[in-house]
Amino acid sequence: MIALHLALLEIPLHQAVPYVAAAYIAFFALILIYLAIMSGKLSRIERELGELTELAARRPGSSEEHDAP
Amino acid sequence: MYGKRLRPLALTTFAALTLTLVLAFFWAPNDANQGFLQKIFYLHVPLAIVTLCGFVYAGLAAIAHLRTRDSRWDMRSYVAIHLSLVFGVAVLVSGSIWAKGSWGVWWDWSEPTLVSFLLVMLLYATYQPLRFAIEDPERQARYASVFAITAGAFVPINFVIVRLSTAYLHPRVLGDISANLPGRFQVVFYLSLVSMALLWITLWRYEMTSKHASAQLRALKRLLAGDEDEALPRRSAVPTLSVGAGGAGSSGVGAAR
Amino acid sequence: MSSTTRTMAAPRTRVVLAALLRKELRVELRSFEAVPAMSLFSVTTFVLFHFALQRNALSGDLASGVLWVTLLFAAMLGINRLFVADAEQGGFDGFLLSPADRSVLLYSKALTLLAYLLVLEVVAVPAFALLLLGSALWPALPGLLVVLALGDLGIVVIGTLVGALAVRTSVRDLLGPMISLPLLVPVLLCAARATSPVLGAVGAGALPLRWLVTLALYDLVFGLITFAVFDFLLED
């Protein structure tokens, strides 16, 4: 891939554009998929944080109920 | 902790990546032989180099994990391999598209870099299954580190050997990738290398932040709800990060109040 | 006097190694789990290749490829079995309770796997010559033995490490080959390249030194890696 094959004639522009576009689109699509998966994890963190906030808010009022194992 | 300075890093990455794309398409001249198709080079080669460096870094982090027994190093190694696998898929796809464009085939066995890259990817594809197949978190981390060290050493050796196997069939310049490139190509190539490395580092820190946040959250949950309230931990391939229960947990409680 | 105290503190490597190898031999002789299966598998695979390739005789590249792929897959069976008895029947615990140096377990397992492979090849190579090889075996044998020795070494160092890595996972039969085959590709590549001129149709050619040196270096590097990381697999 690195070595450019010298025997090759120049590839016309209109023929090369789809390949270049496809390569770059594939790259950005992969990064976006990765970000989408990561944002799924972020929303889970947010949800758990919400649960914890609720738990912390309830705690001082009804401590006996929570202290009992 | 990992989120510190993540925003400037992300902005720098964005700027570098944009600059690379602009220069690659509007400033660097078209290649004499490959023409416009050669633009894939600025994506494919830096991406491949960064991917492999990521695998080697994972091996080094694994060595640090076995030495210090600090689960943070295991997490670093895990995230590095995870991210390099994502980048590696992009390398294989872009390489395959380039091969189709310039040689008319999707795959070329006489191209040693492509073949050895596939081998590396096949090996690392077993990392997650290996982790998932070991239930005990401590042993999982240890075994995964042993794997990451072995595989990290395999990366450079494998490249040398596969290159040897085809070099004499297809004589070519074996020198530096960029040695025979004219000035503007070189500038864009190195700029692209830097921005891909920045992208890798940004995403790595992003994922580390996320993992660290979940670990802190779990510690906080244990602190607030008590151990017995927590359901049995799911079997998982993700390293368990032991957050200092006193430090991180108590500061979290303080903030909640 | 001093030798007695030394034996009390930490038994000498050679003594422990001999004991472990005796154990391995006894286990294999009682159960016959690994070696017969490996040998039989290799012969069956040759038959399969005969029908799949629809050839009666092979030479050169094809012969060396078929031979090495068969040996590699037969070796997989041995690698998968190598640590199973220790993991399932408490061999690891027994060993770790003893004051012996942990590397000795690595040596004993590596030698055991090497012995498996040697027995396998005593069966598989003549069977290959008989069933598939187009040219005569005798002129090729000296060169073939050299390549086999180096190839075995590579399979042994990687197989022992991966066998230990995979044995205490829940899917050991899958993970073992999945991890070890990519690691063994360079071994296969060098060994097959080195073997093909030896098995040439017109008679045994010269041994290509470059592939042997590469293979030997690969064996050495992975030998060192295995030696360095093996202890970490035995810590609980």
XYZ file of N, CA and C in Angstrom, chain B:
771
model
N -10.831 13.065 36.574
C -9.376 12.996 36.558
C -8.858 12.931 35.119
N -9.440 11.992 34.358
C -9.033 11.899 32.961
C -9.714 12.969 32.121
N -10.814 13.512 32.657
C -11.542 14.527 31.927
C -10.847 15.880 31.953
N -9.838 16.003 32.822
C -9.132 17.277 32.922
C -8.470 17.610 31.587
N -8.674 18.805 31.120
C -8.098 19.285 29.863
C -8.532 18.446 28.670
N -9.635 17.776 28.805
C -10.112 16.992 27.669
C -10.657 17.901 26.582
N -11.259 19.028 27.019
C -11.862 19.920 26.026
C -10.817 20.593 25.139
N -9.754 21.216 25.719
C -8.742 21.760 24.809
C -8.130 20.704 23.905
N -7.951 19.505 24.447
C -7.380 18.423 23.634
C -8.286 18.103 22.458
N -9.592 18.018 22.745
C -10.540 17.705 21.683
C -10.568 18.807 20.634
N -10.490 20.058 21.098
C -10.517 21.178 20.148
C -9.259 21.169 19.274
N -8.098 20.889 19.899
C -6.862 20.808 19.126
C -6.960 19.716 18.073
N -7.491 18.561 18.490
C -7.642 17.457 17.555
C -8.519 17.860 16.385
N -9.621 18.514 16.709
C -10.548 18.935 15.664
C -9.848 19.860 14.681
N -9.100 20.845 15.231
C -8.406 21.800 14.363
C -7.371 21.088 13.504
N -6.589 20.193 14.115
C -5.532 19.509 13.370
C -6.122 18.648 12.266
N -7.222 17.953 12.591
C -7.843 17.069 11.614
C -8.409 17.873 10.440
N -9.042 19.004 10.786
C -9.588 19.849 9.724
C -8.467 20.378 8.832
N -7.404 20.861 9.460
C -6.273 21.384 8.697
C -5.697 20.297 7.782
N -5.565 19.073 8.326
C -5.031 17.975 7.526
C -5.889 17.740 6.293
N -7.194 17.693 6.504
C -8.087 17.410 5.373
C -8.002 18.515 4.328
N -8.000 19.774 4.813
C -7.935 20.901 3.868
C -6.648 20.839 3.072
N -5.523 20.649 3.778
C -4.238 20.613 3.083
C -4.149 19.418 2.145
N -4.658 18.269 2.609
C -4.550 17.061 1.784
C -5.306 17.226 0.482
N -6.462 17.893 0.535
C -7.281 17.952 -0.676
C -7.024 19.196 -1.509
N -6.595 20.297 -0.882
C -6.500 21.541 -1.656
C -5.079 22.061 -1.817
N -4.135 21.544 -1.043
C -2.786 22.103 -1.096
C -1.791 21.111 -1.689
N -1.846 19.862 -1.204
C -0.912 18.861 -1.714
C -1.244 18.559 -3.166
N -0.217 18.470 -4.017
C -0.480 18.188 -5.427
C -0.933 16.742 -5.619
N -1.570 16.481 -6.749
C -1.949 15.104 -7.048
C -0.707 14.290 -7.377
N -0.730 13.051 -6.968
C 0.412 12.181 -7.193
C 0.559 11.877 -8.684
N 1.831 11.755 -9.123
C 2.082 11.561 -10.546
C 1.517 10.240 -11.056
N 1.570 9.203 -10.236
C 1.128 7.891 -10.706
C -0.306 7.580 -10.300
N -0.622 7.896 -9.051
C -1.916 7.483 -8.521
C -2.980 8.552 -8.697
N -2.543 9.778 -8.953
C -3.508 10.849 -9.121
C -4.257 11.132 -7.833
N -5.540 11.388 -7.969
C -6.377 11.762 -6.836
C -6.496 10.620 -5.834
N -6.375 9.402 -6.329
C -6.548 8.222 -5.473
C -5.554 8.209 -4.311
N -4.395 8.848 -4.531
C -3.346 8.830 -3.521
C -3.785 9.546 -2.245
N -4.891 10.305 -2.284
C -5.367 10.995 -1.077
C -5.690 10.008 0.039
N -5.992 8.780 -0.312
C -6.278 7.770 0.725
C -5.041 7.535 1.594
N -3.880 7.720 0.980
C -2.616 7.551 1.700
C -2.597 8.354 2.993
N -3.092 9.613 2.943
C -3.056 10.481 4.127
C -3.981 9.985 5.225
N -4.929 9.168 4.875
C -5.822 8.598 5.877
C -5.280 7.259 6.360
N -4.958 6.413 5.386
C -4.682 5.006 5.667
C -3.378 4.804 6.442
N -2.284 5.367 5.942
C -0.984 5.066 6.542
C -0.844 5.644 7.958
N -1.168 6.941 8.173
C -1.083 7.429 9.559
C -1.988 6.663 10.514
N -3.164 6.308 10.034
C -4.103 5.548 10.857
C -3.489 4.208 11.261
N -2.841 3.554 10.295
C -2.230 2.254 10.582
C -1.103 2.407 11.597
N -0.276 3.431 11.420
C 0.853 3.624 12.340
C 0.336 3.891 13.754
N -0.691 4.745 13.855
C -1.242 5.062 15.179
C -1.849 3.813 15.817
N -2.559 3.005 15.007
C -3.157 1.773 15.524
C -2.103 0.867 16.142
N -1.012 0.665 15.395
C 0.024 -0.247 15.875
C 0.717 0.317 17.112
N 0.954 1.639 17.107
C 1.542 2.247 18.305
C 0.612 2.055 19.502
N -0.702 2.130 19.244
C -1.661 1.913 20.313
C -1.543 0.515 20.890
N -1.368 -0.487 20.016
C -1.212 -1.868 20.494
C 0.066 -2.011 21.316
N 1.134 -1.385 20.835
C 2.399 -1.478 21.569
C 2.264 -0.771 22.926
N 1.578 0.392 22.926
C 1.348 1.081 24.193
C 0.565 0.190 25.157
N -0.427 -0.529 24.620
C -1.205 -1.427 25.482
C -0.305 -2.473 26.123
N 0.683 -2.962 25.357
C 1.626 -3.929 25.905
C 2.452 -3.318 27.026
N 2.906 -2.081 26.804
C 3.707 -1.414 27.838
C 2.872 -1.175 29.098
N 1.621 -0.750 28.895
C 0.745 -0.537 30.049
C 0.515 -1.851 30.794
N 0.453 -2.948 30.021
C 0.255 -4.255 30.660
C 1.470 -4.631 31.496
N 2.665 -4.304 31.007
C 3.870 -4.547 31.814
C 3.774 -3.760 33.118
N 3.370 -2.485 32.994
C 3.227 -1.659 34.194
C 2.185 -2.259 35.128
N 1.125 -2.847 34.559
C 0.095 -3.448 35.409
C 0.639 -4.641 36.181
N 1.394 -5.509 35.490
C 1.932 -6.683 36.177
C 2.946 -6.272 37.238
N 3.637 -5.159 37.017
C 4.639 -4.721 37.991
C 3.999 -4.075 39.209
N 3.015 -3.186 38.955
C 2.465 -2.415 40.058
C 1.191 -3.019 40.633
N 0.538 -3.910 39.872
C -0.759 -4.463 40.273
C -1.812 -3.376 40.446
N -1.611 -2.266 39.740
C -2.558 -1.164 39.812
C -3.586 -1.365 38.705
N -4.871 -1.462 39.086
C -5.892 -1.780 38.075
C -6.043 -0.654 37.050
N -5.524 0.525 37.373
C -5.622 1.614 36.391
C -4.808 1.298 35.140
N -3.658 0.653 35.345
C -2.847 0.287 34.178
C -3.564 -0.736 33.320
N -4.270 -1.649 33.974
C -5.039 -2.635 33.213
C -6.101 -1.929 32.382
N -6.750 -0.933 33.004
C -7.772 -0.185 32.289
C -7.169 0.558 31.104
N -5.983 1.145 31.303
C -5.326 1.852 30.196
C -5.045 0.894 29.051
N -4.527 -0.272 29.397
C -4.220 -1.268 28.377
C -5.491 -1.694 27.643
N -6.544 -1.928 28.423
C -7.819 -2.371 27.839
C -8.374 -1.332 26.873
N -8.410 -0.081 27.315
C -8.980 0.974 26.471
C -8.117 1.162 25.220
N -6.786 1.066 25.376
C -5.906 1.225 24.213
C -6.181 0.143 23.168
N -6.327 -1.100 23.621
C -6.586 -2.189 22.663
C -7.954 -2.012 22.021
N -8.926 -1.658 22.838
C -10.280 -1.442 22.335
C -10.289 -0.389 21.229
N -9.613 0.728 21.511
C -9.599 1.838 20.564
C -8.804 1.475 19.307
N -7.670 0.801 19.494
C -6.863 0.428 18.341
C -7.599 -0.572 17.465
N -8.458 -1.396 18.063
C -9.262 -2.320 17.251
C -10.217 -1.532 16.359
N -10.843 -0.480 16.927
C -11.744 0.355 16.126
C -10.963 1.017 14.988
N -9.802 1.598 15.323
C -8.974 2.226 14.299
C -8.521 1.185 13.268
N -8.206 -0.014 13.771
C -7.711 -1.059 12.878
C -8.735 -1.461 11.833
N -10.004 -1.498 12.236
C -11.050 -1.803 11.252
C -11.050 -0.727 10.161
N -10.888 0.543 10.587
C -10.835 1.621 9.594
C -9.632 1.446 8.670
N -8.507 0.985 9.221
C -7.317 0.758 8.387
C -7.586 -0.313 7.352
N -8.182 -1.432 7.803
C -8.443 -2.529 6.875
C -9.423 -2.094 5.786
N -10.471 -1.363 6.192
C -11.470 -0.945 5.198
C -10.846 0.031 4.200
N -10.127 1.046 4.719
C -9.562 2.020 3.788
C -8.479 1.384 2.917
N -7.710 0.469 3.486
C -6.686 -0.218 2.701
C -7.295 -1.048 1.598
N -8.378 -1.707 1.940
C -9.059 -2.547 0.954
C -9.630 -1.694 -0.180
N -10.201 -0.545 0.189
C -10.761 0.347 -0.833
C -9.636 0.883 -1.726
N -8.518 1.203 -1.121
C -7.380 1.693 -1.901
C -6.878 0.614 -2.870
N -6.798 -0.618 -2.356
C -6.340 -1.713 -3.219
C -7.274 -1.885 -4.403
N -8.576 -1.787 -4.143
C -9.554 -1.925 -5.224
C -9.369 -0.811 -6.246
N -9.147 0.410 -5.740
C -9.001 1.544 -6.643
C -7.746 1.467 -7.488
N -6.626 1.069 -6.891
C -5.382 1.145 -7.649
C -5.008 -0.163 -8.327
N -5.351 -1.293 -7.747
C -4.966 -2.564 -8.362
C -6.151 -3.354 -8.896
N -7.353 -2.888 -8.593
C -8.522 -3.585 -9.110
C -8.954 -4.791 -8.291
N -8.277 -5.048 -7.160
C -8.693 -6.164 -6.308
C -8.905 -5.636 -4.889
N -9.815 -6.286 -4.164
C -10.087 -5.848 -2.792
C -8.984 -6.281 -1.832
N -8.286 -7.300 -2.212
C -7.254 -7.816 -1.302
C -6.056 -8.260 -2.112
N -4.850 -7.970 -1.612
C -3.652 -8.355 -2.331
C -2.697 -9.040 -1.355
N -2.516 -10.343 -1.551
C -1.681 -11.099 -0.621
C -0.203 -10.750 -0.740
N 0.185 -10.131 -1.856
C 1.611 -9.829 -2.000
C 1.972 -8.524 -1.316
N 1.001 -7.897 -0.683
C 1.262 -6.653 0.021
C 1.502 -6.957 1.497
N 2.766 -6.994 1.935
C 3.064 -7.512 3.282
C 2.434 -6.697 4.406
N 2.363 -5.373 4.231
C 1.819 -4.554 5.326
C 0.362 -4.893 5.587
N -0.372 -5.079 4.501
C -1.796 -5.389 4.621
C -1.993 -6.751 5.293
N -1.193 -7.735 4.861
C -1.337 -9.095 5.389
C -0.962 -9.141 6.869
N 0.155 -8.497 7.214
C 0.544 -8.554 8.631
C -0.449 -7.781 9.494
N -1.037 -6.742 8.921
C -2.050 -6.013 9.681
C -3.252 -6.896 9.979
N -3.631 -7.686 8.981
C -4.753 -8.611 9.193
C -4.432 -9.604 10.308
N -3.196 -10.107 10.315
C -2.793 -11.058 11.359
C -2.892 -10.422 12.739
N -2.401 -9.194 12.834
C -2.452 -8.490 14.122
C -3.897 -8.327 14.574
N -4.762 -7.966 13.627
C -6.175 -7.778 13.983
C -6.812 -9.090 14.414
N -6.467 -10.181 13.722
C -7.022 -11.490 14.097
C -6.603 -11.860 15.510
N -5.356 -11.551 15.837
C -4.874 -11.879 17.174
C -5.608 -11.041 18.227
N -5.689 -9.724 18.003
C -6.302 -8.857 19.007
C -7.809 -9.052 19.108
N -8.401 -9.613 18.067
C -9.833 -9.880 18.137
C -10.156 -10.878 19.246
N -9.151 -11.635 19.718
C -9.409 -12.610 20.779
C -9.248 -12.002 22.169
N -8.852 -10.734 22.228
C -8.607 -10.125 23.550
C -9.886 -10.033 24.381
N -10.942 -9.510 23.771
C -12.207 -9.380 24.492
C -12.795 -10.739 24.878
N -12.854 -11.700 23.941
C -13.337 -13.027 24.343
C -12.520 -13.636 25.481
N -11.198 -13.425 25.460
C -10.359 -13.958 26.535
C -10.760 -13.344 27.876
N -10.915 -12.025 27.891
C -11.305 -11.369 29.140
C -12.657 -11.881 29.619
N -13.583 -11.976 28.645
C -14.938 -12.343 29.016
C -15.004 -13.765 29.570
N -14.065 -14.610 29.129
C -14.111 -16.014 29.523
C -13.507 -16.266 30.903
N -12.975 -15.228 31.549
C -12.411 -15.403 32.888
C -13.250 -14.602 33.864
N -13.815 -15.305 34.836
C -14.780 -14.634 35.687
C -14.141 -13.794 36.792
N -13.131 -14.363 37.418
C -12.488 -13.667 38.527
C -11.795 -12.405 38.018
N -12.186 -11.205 38.502
C -11.647 -9.962 37.934
C -10.127 -9.848 38.061
N -9.595 -10.294 39.181
C -8.149 -10.159 39.376
C -7.399 -11.020 38.364
N -7.844 -12.260 38.214
C -7.166 -13.147 37.273
C -7.391 -12.681 35.839
N -8.601 -12.183 35.593
C -8.891 -11.661 34.258
C -7.885 -10.572 33.882
N -7.641 -9.656 34.818
C -6.714 -8.558 34.548
C -5.306 -9.092 34.297
N -4.897 -10.057 35.110
C -3.549 -10.606 34.997
C -3.366 -11.318 33.661
N -4.327 -12.190 33.327
C -4.219 -12.945 32.075
C -4.282 -12.007 30.875
N -5.155 -10.995 30.963
C -5.260 -10.047 29.852
C -3.948 -9.303 29.668
N -3.261 -9.002 30.768
C -1.979 -8.320 30.654
C -0.939 -9.212 29.999
N -0.935 -10.494 30.392
C -0.007 -11.433 29.756
C -0.273 -11.474 28.249
N -1.546 -11.516 27.893
C -1.897 -11.508 26.476
C -1.417 -10.231 25.806
N -1.668 -9.082 26.444
C -1.329 -7.796 25.820
C 0.174 -7.658 25.624
N 0.963 -8.199 26.558
C 2.422 -8.131 26.403
C 2.863 -8.997 25.231
N 2.365 -10.243 25.206
C 2.749 -11.148 24.126
C 2.349 -10.577 22.771
N 1.100 -10.120 22.686
C 0.613 -9.609 21.411
C 1.335 -8.318 21.030
N 1.655 -7.483 22.042
C 2.374 -6.246 21.757
C 3.748 -6.521 21.178
N 4.401 -7.589 21.655
C 5.702 -7.956 21.091
C 5.535 -8.560 19.702
N 4.407 -9.235 19.504
C 4.142 -9.881 18.213
C 4.013 -8.844 17.100
N 3.475 -7.657 17.426
C 3.188 -6.650 16.392
C 4.421 -6.305 15.553
N 5.525 -5.816 16.156
C 6.665 -5.469 15.298
C 7.332 -6.691 14.650
N 7.455 -7.795 15.400
C 8.148 -8.976 14.861
C 7.418 -9.504 13.638
N 6.094 -9.580 13.761
C 5.258 -10.076 12.694
C 5.440 -9.243 11.430
N 5.565 -7.922 11.607
C 5.737 -7.064 10.431
C 7.039 -7.357 9.725
N 8.096 -7.558 10.488
C 9.391 -7.853 9.875
C 9.306 -9.168 9.102
N 8.717 -10.190 9.723
C 8.726 -11.515 9.097
C 7.864 -11.538 7.845
N 6.653 -10.970 7.933
C 5.789 -11.005 6.752
C 6.400 -10.177 5.624
N 7.085 -9.101 5.990
C 7.742 -8.280 4.972
C 8.856 -9.074 4.295
N 9.615 -9.813 5.097
C 10.666 -10.663 4.540
C 10.093 -11.638 3.530
N 8.900 -12.136 3.838
C 8.349 -13.215 3.018
C 7.980 -12.743 1.631
N 7.703 -11.447 1.455
C 7.293 -11.004 0.133
C 8.314 -10.078 -0.514
N 9.239 -9.584 0.269
C 10.150 -8.565 -0.253
C 10.917 -9.065 -1.474
N 11.309 -10.315 -1.452
C 12.137 -10.770 -2.564
C 11.310 -11.146 -3.785
N 9.998 -11.321 -3.595
C 9.135 -11.569 -4.744
C 8.816 -10.263 -5.458
N 8.633 -9.217 -4.678
C 8.240 -7.931 -5.241
C 9.253 -6.886 -4.843
N 10.326 -6.757 -5.601
C 11.357 -5.792 -5.237
C 10.788 -4.387 -5.186
N 11.141 -3.691 -4.174
C 10.631 -2.327 -4.041
C 11.508 -1.563 -3.077
N 11.258 -0.270 -3.021
C 12.032 0.537 -2.096
C 11.584 0.200 -0.682
N 12.509 -0.290 0.118
C 12.134 -0.695 1.473
C 12.406 0.423 2.479
N 12.847 1.551 1.966
C 13.267 2.621 2.883
C 12.105 3.254 3.619
N 12.372 4.392 4.157
C 11.371 5.134 4.918
C 10.166 5.434 4.031
N 8.998 5.393 4.641
C 7.759 5.615 3.908
C 7.795 6.933 3.151
N 8.313 7.949 3.806
C 8.184 9.280 3.244
C 9.474 9.750 2.576
N 10.498 8.880 2.559
C 11.794 9.336 2.068
C 11.723 9.779 0.610
N 10.895 9.084 -0.163
C 10.860 9.432 -1.578
C 9.617 10.248 -1.933
N 9.071 10.915 -0.970
C 7.925 11.773 -1.250
C 8.393 13.221 -1.349
N 7.838 13.971 -2.276
C 8.198 15.381 -2.356
C 7.693 16.163 -1.147
N 8.201 17.380 -0.996
C 8.002 18.194 0.197
C 6.573 18.311 0.696
N 5.662 18.718 -0.164
C 4.281 18.945 0.291
C 3.620 17.657 0.763
N 3.923 16.556 0.081
C 3.386 15.262 0.515
C 3.834 14.974 1.938
N 5.147 15.222 2.153
C 5.708 14.933 3.474
C 5.034 15.749 4.565
N 4.867 17.047 4.288
C 4.261 17.928 5.298
C 2.875 17.411 5.669
N 2.074 17.118 4.630
C 0.708 16.670 4.903
C 0.722 15.316 5.605
N 1.654 14.462 5.192
C 1.718 13.138 5.817
C 2.002 13.245 7.315
N 3.027 14.055 7.661
C 3.362 14.165 9.084
C 2.255 14.871 9.866
N 1.645 15.872 9.231
C 0.527 16.549 9.888
C -0.615 15.562 10.149
N -0.861 14.724 9.163
C -1.922 13.727 9.304
C -1.584 12.738 10.418
N -0.298 12.365 10.470
C 0.135 11.452 11.527
C -0.127 12.068 12.900
N 0.219 13.352 13.015
C 0.021 14.030 14.300
C -1.467 14.102 14.637
N -2.296 14.438 13.631
C -3.714 14.597 13.983
C -4.372 13.254 14.281
N -3.941 12.183 13.595
C -4.487 10.864 13.924
C -4.067 10.449 15.333
N -2.813 10.748 15.681
C -2.354 10.441 17.034
C -3.167 11.234 18.053
N -3.420 12.504 17.731
C -4.229 13.335 18.635
C -5.632 12.764 18.772
N -6.187 12.325 17.640
C -7.535 11.750 17.678
C -7.553 10.516 18.574
N -6.531 9.689 18.419
C -6.446 8.474 19.241
C -6.373 8.850 20.722
N -5.504 9.808 21.025
C -5.324 10.193 22.430
C -6.623 10.794 22.992
N -7.277 11.630 22.178
C -8.524 12.241 22.650
C -9.563 11.169 22.961
N -9.751 10.249 22.011
C -10.765 9.217 22.231
C -10.369 8.315 23.395
N -9.069 8.060 23.517
C -8.598 7.223 24.625
C -8.935 7.881 25.970
N -8.640 9.194 26.043
C -8.927 9.879 27.304
C -10.433 9.978 27.544
N -11.166 10.135 26.459
C -12.623 10.192 26.553
C -13.168 8.903 27.155
N -12.677 7.781 26.630
C -13.168 6.504 27.145
C -12.665 6.253 28.564
N -11.421 6.661 28.823
C -10.901 6.513 30.189
C -11.750 7.316 31.172
N -12.134 8.525 30.778
C -12.980 9.353 31.636
C -14.291 8.646 31.926
N -14.865 8.093 30.862
C -16.144 7.401 31.021
C -16.009 6.205 31.957
N -14.947 5.414 31.757
C -14.754 4.229 32.592
C -14.492 4.624 34.042
N -13.692 5.667 34.196
C -13.374 6.123 35.544
C -14.632 6.643 36.239
N -15.466 7.362 35.473
C -16.711 7.881 36.045
C -17.613 6.736 36.495
N -17.717 5.679 35.674
C -18.590 4.564 36.100
C -18.034 3.886 37.334
N -16.705 3.781 37.412
C -16.117 3.132 38.574
C -16.395 3.950 39.836
N -16.257 5.274 39.708
C -16.539 6.129 40.854
C -18.000 6.041 41.263
N -18.832 5.967 40.239
C -20.265 5.872 40.481
C -20.596 4.601 41.255
N -19.937 3.504 40.849
C -20.184 2.234 41.521
C -19.726 2.314 42.982
N -18.573 2.960 43.187
C -18.067 3.100 44.552
C -19.036 3.922 45.400
N -19.554 4.968 44.798
C -20.496 5.838 45.496
C -21.784 5.089 45.832
N -22.215 4.270 44.904
C -23.438 3.491 45.099
C -23.268 2.535 46.277
N -22.098 1.894 46.308
C -21.819 0.981 47.414
C -21.848 1.734 48.733
N -21.293 2.932 48.710
C -21.196 3.734 49.916
C -22.576 4.155 50.413
N -23.427 4.535 49.479
C -24.746 5.044 49.843
C -25.724 3.921 50.158
N -25.742 2.916 49.325
C -26.782 1.898 49.437
C -26.328 0.692 50.245
N -25.047 0.611 50.522
C -24.561 -0.552 51.234
C -24.293 -1.683 50.275
N -23.368 -2.564 50.691
C -22.924 -3.620 49.783
C -24.051 -4.553 49.374
N -24.929 -4.860 50.366
C -25.918 -5.903 50.091
C -26.975 -5.442 49.103
N -27.036 -4.123 48.934
C -28.043 -3.609 48.014
C -27.630 -3.834 46.570
N -26.327 -3.938 46.355
C -25.836 -4.053 44.986
C -26.074 -5.467 44.464
N -26.634 -5.529 43.289
C -26.824 -6.833 42.666
C -25.457 -7.437 42.370
N -25.413 -8.754 42.191
C -24.163 -9.409 41.871
C -23.579 -8.797 40.597
N -22.281 -8.494 40.612
C -21.704 -7.864 39.425
C -21.852 -8.766 38.199
N -22.238 -8.143 37.122
C -22.386 -8.878 35.885
C -21.038 -9.404 35.433
N -21.042 -10.561 34.778
C -19.802 -11.034 34.184
C -19.468 -10.113 33.024
N -18.233 -9.629 33.010
C -17.930 -8.583 32.051
C -16.489 -8.668 31.598
N -16.239 -8.147 30.397
C -14.878 -8.123 29.878
C -14.158 -6.849 30.263
N -14.900 -5.923 30.884
C -14.311 -4.630 31.229
C -13.552 -4.747 32.544
N -12.351 -4.194 32.611
C -11.603 -4.259 33.876
C -12.360 -3.603 35.011
N -12.206 -4.154 36.213
C -12.796 -3.495 37.371
C -11.769 -2.542 37.917
N -12.129 -1.282 37.912
C -11.228 -0.253 38.388
C -11.490 -0.079 39.867
N -10.455 -0.311 40.685
C -10.673 -0.117 42.112
C -10.419 1.345 42.438
N -11.503 2.068 42.650
C -11.389 3.473 43.017
C -11.204 3.524 44.516
N -10.311 4.381 44.972
C -10.094 4.517 46.415
C -11.410 4.809 47.110
N -11.922 3.830 47.884
C -13.267 3.960 48.456
C -13.344 5.162 49.369
N -12.239 5.433 50.082
C -12.251 6.583 50.978
C -12.244 7.892 50.200
N -11.211 8.060 49.376
C -10.990 9.331 48.698
C -12.117 9.711 47.760
N -12.258 8.930 46.688
C -13.222 9.301 45.653
C -14.641 9.231 46.192
N -14.915 8.180 46.975
C -16.271 7.990 47.464
C -16.711 9.120 48.384
N -15.871 9.446 49.361
C -16.303 10.438 50.343
C -16.437 11.813 49.700
N -15.549 12.133 48.773
C -15.674 13.435 48.136
C -16.971 13.483 47.325
N -17.343 12.330 46.761
C -18.590 12.283 46.009
C -19.785 12.551 46.936
N -19.748 11.940 48.134
C -20.843 12.139 49.076
C -20.918 13.593 49.491
N -19.722 14.168 49.720
C -19.684 15.568 50.110
C -20.340 16.449 49.063
N -20.079 16.133 47.819
C -20.646 16.943 46.748
C -22.160 16.757 46.675
N -22.609 15.516 46.989
C -24.041 15.241 46.877
C -24.819 16.018 47.937
N -24.205 16.174 49.084
C -24.892 16.925 50.134
C -24.739 18.381 49.872
